[in-house]
């Protein structure tokens, strides 16, 4: 295996490119099948997806949030997915061949810290599922999301977080540091890649800090809640009118 790059963005890109073929199965096993339920629940918190709406999914991976936005809209919304790991996007293209062909789904390989290629005031909803902790810098992602949202548009983040409930931190630490890499080794033969989950969480803002960063970017917080005994945090924030 080649040496790990020192640049965080390049390291993360390589990690997710390697695990792409096993990503969906590992996500399902790691969350006991709950990650899709959580995505659907967060869209309900955001009021769903308008039938004629435009959605943007950051760090879209293989397209789980894209699928949920399409389902919520009755299949008529237009959704753009952005990810910098081409193997992930290739799996998403195979998942939505008809929607890609007719233009309802656009998949773009790019770094979400620079969304200048997207139009201003364009999207009704911006989502990120288990993606923000992997970016090189949060502030430009949040600022870019604010810029591309329509007035009163919503930003939804679903991500791993440090548990705030007393007594659960040791369990979370053991699960992310030991169990997840072991599971990855069993399924994908790559425990090193899934150690990144624990490493990325160590420097990622907790739920209150992330809410503060969203407010600094101009958003007003609408909802904060947690799933999985506090290990997963949800933030719903609105752009000003």
mmCIF file of C-alpha atoms in Angstrom:
data_model
loop_
_atom_site.group_PDB
_atom_site.id
_atom_site.type_symbol
_atom_site.label_atom_id
_atom_site.label_comp_id
_atom_site.label_asym_id
_atom_site.label_seq_id
_atom_site.Cartn_x
_atom_site.Cartn_y
_atom_site.Cartn_z
ATOM 1 C CA UNK A 1 0.000 0.000 0.000
ATOM 2 C CA UNK A 2 1.379 3.476 -0.852
ATOM 3 C CA UNK A 3 2.314 5.830 1.928
ATOM 4 C CA UNK A 4 -0.544 7.842 3.367
ATOM 5 C CA UNK A 5 -0.551 11.455 2.107
ATOM 6 C CA UNK A 6 0.022 14.157 4.692
ATOM 7 C CA UNK A 7 -2.576 16.513 3.197
ATOM 8 C CA UNK A 8 -5.912 15.830 4.915
ATOM 9 C CA UNK A 9 -8.061 16.334 1.825
ATOM 10 C CA UNK A 10 -5.968 13.986 -0.290
ATOM 11 C CA UNK A 11 -5.821 11.398 2.471
ATOM 12 C CA UNK A 12 -9.601 11.427 2.872
ATOM 13 C CA UNK A 13 -10.101 11.191 -0.887
ATOM 14 C CA UNK A 14 -7.867 8.109 -1.017
ATOM 15 C CA UNK A 15 -9.586 6.527 1.977
ATOM 16 C CA UNK A 16 -13.060 6.843 0.482
ATOM 17 C CA UNK A 17 -11.892 5.806 -2.972
ATOM 18 C CA UNK A 18 -10.516 2.566 -1.494
ATOM 19 C CA UNK A 19 -13.591 1.683 0.545
ATOM 20 C CA UNK A 20 -16.175 2.644 -2.110
ATOM 21 C CA UNK A 21 -17.076 -0.950 -3.153
ATOM 22 C CA UNK A 22 -17.899 -1.870 0.450
ATOM 23 C CA UNK A 23 -19.167 1.505 1.684
ATOM 24 C CA UNK A 24 -22.918 0.817 1.673
ATOM 25 C CA UNK A 25 -22.627 -2.585 3.353
ATOM 26 C CA UNK A 26 -20.284 -1.267 6.025
ATOM 27 C CA UNK A 27 -22.540 1.725 6.730
ATOM 28 C CA UNK A 28 -25.491 -0.593 7.157
ATOM 29 C CA UNK A 29 -23.604 -2.891 9.514
ATOM 30 C CA UNK A 30 -22.008 -0.080 11.520
ATOM 31 C CA UNK A 31 -25.351 1.656 12.135
ATOM 32 C CA UNK A 32 -27.357 -1.573 12.485
ATOM 33 C CA UNK A 33 -29.303 -0.506 9.403
ATOM 34 C CA UNK A 34 -30.443 2.775 10.954
ATOM 35 C CA UNK A 35 -28.600 5.272 8.749
ATOM 36 C CA UNK A 36 -31.310 5.279 6.066
ATOM 37 C CA UNK A 37 -34.028 5.705 8.696
ATOM 38 C CA UNK A 38 -32.089 8.646 10.148
ATOM 39 C CA UNK A 39 -31.813 10.286 6.722
ATOM 40 C CA UNK A 40 -35.559 9.970 6.155
ATOM 41 C CA UNK A 41 -36.226 11.389 9.607
ATOM 42 C CA UNK A 42 -34.005 14.417 9.007
ATOM 43 C CA UNK A 43 -35.821 15.188 5.758
ATOM 44 C CA UNK A 44 -39.118 15.091 7.647
ATOM 45 C CA UNK A 45 -37.657 17.535 10.161
ATOM 46 C CA UNK A 46 -36.808 19.804 7.229
ATOM 47 C CA UNK A 47 -40.371 19.608 5.945
ATOM 48 C CA UNK A 48 -39.681 17.144 3.162
ATOM 49 C CA UNK A 49 -38.673 17.963 -0.388
ATOM 50 C CA UNK A 50 -40.903 19.978 -2.746
ATOM 51 C CA UNK A 51 -41.941 18.163 -5.892
ATOM 52 C CA UNK A 52 -40.387 20.897 -7.997
ATOM 53 C CA UNK A 53 -37.540 21.506 -5.557
ATOM 54 C CA UNK A 54 -33.789 21.552 -6.013
ATOM 55 C CA UNK A 55 -31.563 19.712 -3.554
ATOM 56 C CA UNK A 56 -27.813 19.578 -3.037
ATOM 57 C CA UNK A 57 -26.071 16.734 -1.228
ATOM 58 C CA UNK A 58 -22.518 17.438 -0.067
ATOM 59 C CA UNK A 59 -20.080 14.521 0.244
ATOM 60 C CA UNK A 60 -22.821 12.514 -1.446
ATOM 61 C CA UNK A 61 -20.980 9.187 -1.570
ATOM 62 C CA UNK A 62 -23.080 6.568 -3.326
ATOM 63 C CA UNK A 63 -26.232 8.678 -3.112
ATOM 64 C CA UNK A 64 -28.247 7.737 -0.026
ATOM 65 C CA UNK A 65 -29.471 11.288 0.612
ATOM 66 C CA UNK A 66 -30.081 11.771 -3.113
ATOM 67 C CA UNK A 67 -32.374 8.754 -3.050
ATOM 68 C CA UNK A 68 -34.271 10.027 -0.018
ATOM 69 C CA UNK A 69 -34.785 13.465 -1.603
ATOM 70 C CA UNK A 70 -36.109 11.873 -4.778
ATOM 71 C CA UNK A 71 -38.473 9.629 -2.819
ATOM 72 C CA UNK A 72 -39.687 12.523 -0.647
ATOM 73 C CA UNK A 73 -40.479 14.589 -3.746
ATOM 74 C CA UNK A 74 -42.285 11.801 -5.548
ATOM 75 C CA UNK A 75 -39.360 11.427 -7.924
ATOM 76 C CA UNK A 76 -39.703 14.872 -9.485
ATOM 77 C CA UNK A 77 -37.080 16.929 -7.633
ATOM 78 C CA UNK A 78 -33.728 17.831 -9.163
ATOM 79 C CA UNK A 79 -30.798 16.830 -6.976
ATOM 80 C CA UNK A 80 -27.097 17.591 -7.328
ATOM 81 C CA UNK A 81 -24.531 15.436 -5.554
ATOM 82 C CA UNK A 82 -20.952 16.575 -4.957
ATOM 83 C CA UNK A 83 -18.119 14.314 -3.835
ATOM 84 C CA UNK A 84 -14.381 14.274 -4.487
ATOM 85 C CA UNK A 85 -14.023 10.480 -4.611
ATOM 86 C CA UNK A 86 -14.704 9.394 -8.196
ATOM 87 C CA UNK A 87 -15.278 5.700 -7.272
ATOM 88 C CA UNK A 88 -18.140 6.812 -5.002
ATOM 89 C CA UNK A 89 -19.679 8.875 -7.806
ATOM 90 C CA UNK A 90 -19.384 5.979 -10.240
ATOM 91 C CA UNK A 91 -21.439 3.824 -7.876
ATOM 92 C CA UNK A 92 -23.998 6.633 -7.593
ATOM 93 C CA UNK A 93 -24.235 6.855 -11.407
ATOM 94 C CA UNK A 94 -25.000 3.141 -11.553
ATOM 95 C CA UNK A 95 -27.633 3.632 -8.862
ATOM 96 C CA UNK A 96 -29.487 6.402 -10.716
ATOM 97 C CA UNK A 97 -28.972 5.725 -14.447
ATOM 98 C CA UNK A 98 -32.400 6.987 -15.517
ATOM 99 C CA UNK A 99 -32.291 10.072 -13.311
ATOM 100 C CA UNK A 100 -28.794 10.973 -14.504
ATOM 101 C CA UNK A 101 -29.851 10.504 -18.114
ATOM 102 C CA UNK A 102 -32.901 12.770 -17.845
ATOM 103 C CA UNK A 103 -31.126 15.411 -15.756
ATOM 104 C CA UNK A 104 -32.953 14.951 -12.455
ATOM 105 C CA UNK A 105 -29.663 13.913 -10.835
ATOM 106 C CA UNK A 106 -26.333 15.612 -11.464
ATOM 107 C CA UNK A 107 -23.157 14.151 -9.975
ATOM 108 C CA UNK A 108 -20.087 16.359 -9.756
ATOM 109 C CA UNK A 109 -16.575 15.461 -8.662
ATOM 110 C CA UNK A 110 -15.349 18.421 -6.630
ATOM 111 C CA UNK A 111 -14.144 19.520 -3.214
ATOM 112 C CA UNK A 112 -17.072 20.843 -1.170
ATOM 113 C CA UNK A 113 -14.858 23.502 0.429
ATOM 114 C CA UNK A 114 -15.222 25.431 -2.854
ATOM 115 C CA UNK A 115 -18.789 25.579 -4.179
ATOM 116 C CA UNK A 116 -18.164 28.594 -6.414
ATOM 117 C CA UNK A 117 -19.150 26.523 -9.469
ATOM 118 C CA UNK A 118 -22.761 26.347 -8.208
ATOM 119 C CA UNK A 119 -25.313 29.167 -8.697
ATOM 120 C CA UNK A 120 -26.289 31.523 -5.892
ATOM 121 C CA UNK A 121 -29.759 31.300 -4.273
ATOM 122 C CA UNK A 122 -30.565 28.113 -6.194
ATOM 123 C CA UNK A 123 -31.255 25.207 -3.815
ATOM 124 C CA UNK A 124 -34.207 24.613 -1.496
ATOM 125 C CA UNK A 125 -32.275 22.126 0.627
ATOM 126 C CA UNK A 126 -28.618 21.305 1.249
ATOM 127 C CA UNK A 127 -27.779 18.057 3.038
ATOM 128 C CA UNK A 128 -24.662 16.360 4.320
ATOM 129 C CA UNK A 129 -24.761 12.838 5.687
ATOM 130 C CA UNK A 130 -21.669 11.738 7.614
ATOM 131 C CA UNK A 131 -19.560 14.069 5.506
ATOM 132 C CA UNK A 132 -18.709 17.302 7.305
ATOM 133 C CA UNK A 133 -16.183 15.727 9.653
ATOM 134 C CA UNK A 134 -14.138 14.678 6.613
ATOM 135 C CA UNK A 135 -13.663 18.119 5.065
ATOM 136 C CA UNK A 136 -10.458 20.088 5.337
ATOM 137 C CA UNK A 137 -12.139 23.264 6.625
ATOM 138 C CA UNK A 138 -15.736 23.674 7.772
ATOM 139 C CA UNK A 139 -16.152 27.436 7.447
ATOM 140 C CA UNK A 140 -15.959 27.598 3.626
ATOM 141 C CA UNK A 141 -18.355 24.644 3.343
ATOM 142 C CA UNK A 142 -20.943 26.355 5.528
ATOM 143 C CA UNK A 143 -20.437 29.718 3.823
ATOM 144 C CA UNK A 144 -20.750 28.099 0.401
ATOM 145 C CA UNK A 145 -23.894 26.256 1.460
ATOM 146 C CA UNK A 146 -25.422 29.507 2.681
ATOM 147 C CA UNK A 147 -24.630 31.212 -0.629
ATOM 148 C CA UNK A 148 -26.215 28.541 -2.841
ATOM 149 C CA UNK A 149 -29.375 28.146 -0.752
ATOM 150 C CA UNK A 150 -32.484 30.093 -1.644
ATOM 151 C CA UNK A 151 -33.696 32.585 0.984
ATOM 152 C CA UNK A 152 -35.350 30.553 3.778
ATOM 153 C CA UNK A 153 -33.696 27.400 2.423
ATOM 154 C CA UNK A 154 -32.576 24.713 4.866
ATOM 155 C CA UNK A 155 -29.235 23.102 5.646
ATOM 156 C CA UNK A 156 -29.316 19.621 7.215
ATOM 157 C CA UNK A 157 -26.322 17.837 8.715
ATOM 158 C CA UNK A 158 -26.357 14.243 9.963
ATOM 159 C CA UNK A 159 -23.006 13.183 11.372
ATOM 160 C CA UNK A 160 -21.153 11.238 14.017
ATOM 161 C CA UNK A 161 -20.576 13.258 17.170
ATOM 162 C CA UNK A 162 -18.995 12.898 20.558
ATOM 163 C CA UNK A 163 -21.747 11.600 22.875
ATOM 164 C CA UNK A 164 -22.939 14.157 25.406
ATOM 165 C CA UNK A 165 -24.707 11.686 27.684
ATOM 166 C CA UNK A 166 -22.737 10.658 30.731
ATOM 167 C CA UNK A 167 -21.337 7.153 30.587
ATOM 168 C CA UNK A 168 -21.503 6.622 26.817
ATOM 169 C CA UNK A 169 -18.133 8.102 25.868
ATOM 170 C CA UNK A 170 -16.127 4.933 26.731
ATOM 171 C CA UNK A 171 -18.530 2.789 24.685
ATOM 172 C CA UNK A 172 -18.294 5.178 21.730
ATOM 173 C CA UNK A 173 -14.498 5.242 21.999
ATOM 174 C CA UNK A 174 -14.281 1.439 21.996
ATOM 175 C CA UNK A 175 -16.752 1.091 19.144
ATOM 176 C CA UNK A 176 -15.004 3.567 16.836
ATOM 177 C CA UNK A 177 -11.427 2.657 17.735
ATOM 178 C CA UNK A 178 -11.719 -1.154 17.934
ATOM 179 C CA UNK A 179 -14.989 -2.593 16.645
ATOM 180 C CA UNK A 180 -15.400 -0.543 13.456
ATOM 181 C CA UNK A 181 -11.852 -1.215 12.137
ATOM 182 C CA UNK A 182 -12.268 -4.907 12.957
ATOM 183 C CA UNK A 183 -15.550 -4.986 11.054
ATOM 184 C CA UNK A 184 -13.913 -3.217 8.109
ATOM 185 C CA UNK A 185 -11.105 -5.772 8.119
ATOM 186 C CA UNK A 186 -13.626 -8.609 8.057
ATOM 187 C CA UNK A 187 -15.732 -7.177 5.216
ATOM 188 C CA UNK A 188 -13.319 -5.081 3.188
ATOM 189 C CA UNK A 189 -9.879 -6.143 4.332
ATOM 190 C CA UNK A 190 -9.073 -2.547 5.205
ATOM 191 C CA UNK A 191 -9.074 -1.677 8.921
ATOM 192 C CA UNK A 192 -6.695 1.257 8.350
ATOM 193 C CA UNK A 193 -9.318 3.093 6.323
ATOM 194 C CA UNK A 194 -11.996 2.888 8.998
ATOM 195 C CA UNK A 195 -9.651 4.082 11.718
ATOM 196 C CA UNK A 196 -10.204 7.410 9.999
ATOM 197 C CA UNK A 197 -13.705 7.522 11.534
ATOM 198 C CA UNK A 198 -12.252 7.710 15.019
ATOM 199 C CA UNK A 199 -9.453 10.073 14.016
ATOM 200 C CA UNK A 200 -11.779 12.502 12.244
ATOM 201 C CA UNK A 201 -14.135 12.644 15.211
ATOM 202 C CA UNK A 202 -11.321 13.693 17.546
ATOM 203 C CA UNK A 203 -11.057 17.113 15.871
ATOM 204 C CA UNK A 204 -14.660 17.538 14.704
ATOM 205 C CA UNK A 205 -16.786 20.101 16.591
ATOM 206 C CA UNK A 206 -19.291 18.708 19.048
ATOM 207 C CA UNK A 207 -22.988 19.396 18.470
ATOM 208 C CA UNK A 208 -22.980 22.750 20.282
ATOM 209 C CA UNK A 209 -19.809 23.926 18.550
ATOM 210 C CA UNK A 210 -21.207 22.992 15.139
ATOM 211 C CA UNK A 211 -24.386 24.919 15.898
ATOM 212 C CA UNK A 212 -22.216 27.930 16.709
ATOM 213 C CA UNK A 213 -20.345 27.622 13.408
ATOM 214 C CA UNK A 214 -23.632 27.476 11.512
ATOM 215 C CA UNK A 215 -24.808 30.646 13.226
ATOM 216 C CA UNK A 216 -21.499 32.349 12.428
ATOM 217 C CA UNK A 217 -22.110 31.495 8.759
ATOM 218 C CA UNK A 218 -25.434 33.351 8.934
ATOM 219 C CA UNK A 219 -27.842 30.494 9.586
ATOM 220 C CA UNK A 220 -30.503 30.427 12.274
ATOM 221 C CA UNK A 221 -30.717 27.104 14.075
ATOM 222 C CA UNK A 222 -34.074 25.354 13.741
ATOM 223 C CA UNK A 223 -33.474 21.976 15.366
ATOM 224 C CA UNK A 224 -30.727 20.093 17.175
ATOM 225 C CA UNK A 225 -31.157 16.509 18.240
ATOM 226 C CA UNK A 226 -29.285 13.252 18.491
ATOM 227 C CA UNK A 227 -29.706 9.620 17.527
ATOM 228 C CA UNK A 228 -27.928 6.493 18.661
ATOM 229 C CA UNK A 229 -27.600 7.493 22.330
ATOM 230 C CA UNK A 230 -25.914 10.746 21.369
ATOM 231 C CA UNK A 231 -23.347 9.280 18.980
ATOM 232 C CA UNK A 232 -25.080 10.827 15.941
ATOM 233 C CA UNK A 233 -26.026 14.514 15.846
ATOM 234 C CA UNK A 234 -28.558 16.286 13.634
ATOM 235 C CA UNK A 235 -28.536 20.004 12.851
ATOM 236 C CA UNK A 236 -31.247 21.770 10.863
ATOM 237 C CA UNK A 237 -30.504 25.421 10.072
ATOM 238 C CA UNK A 238 -32.270 28.036 7.949
ATOM 239 C CA UNK A 239 -30.916 30.739 5.665
ATOM 240 C CA UNK A 240 -32.316 34.200 6.315
ATOM 241 C CA UNK A 241 -35.248 35.375 4.194
#
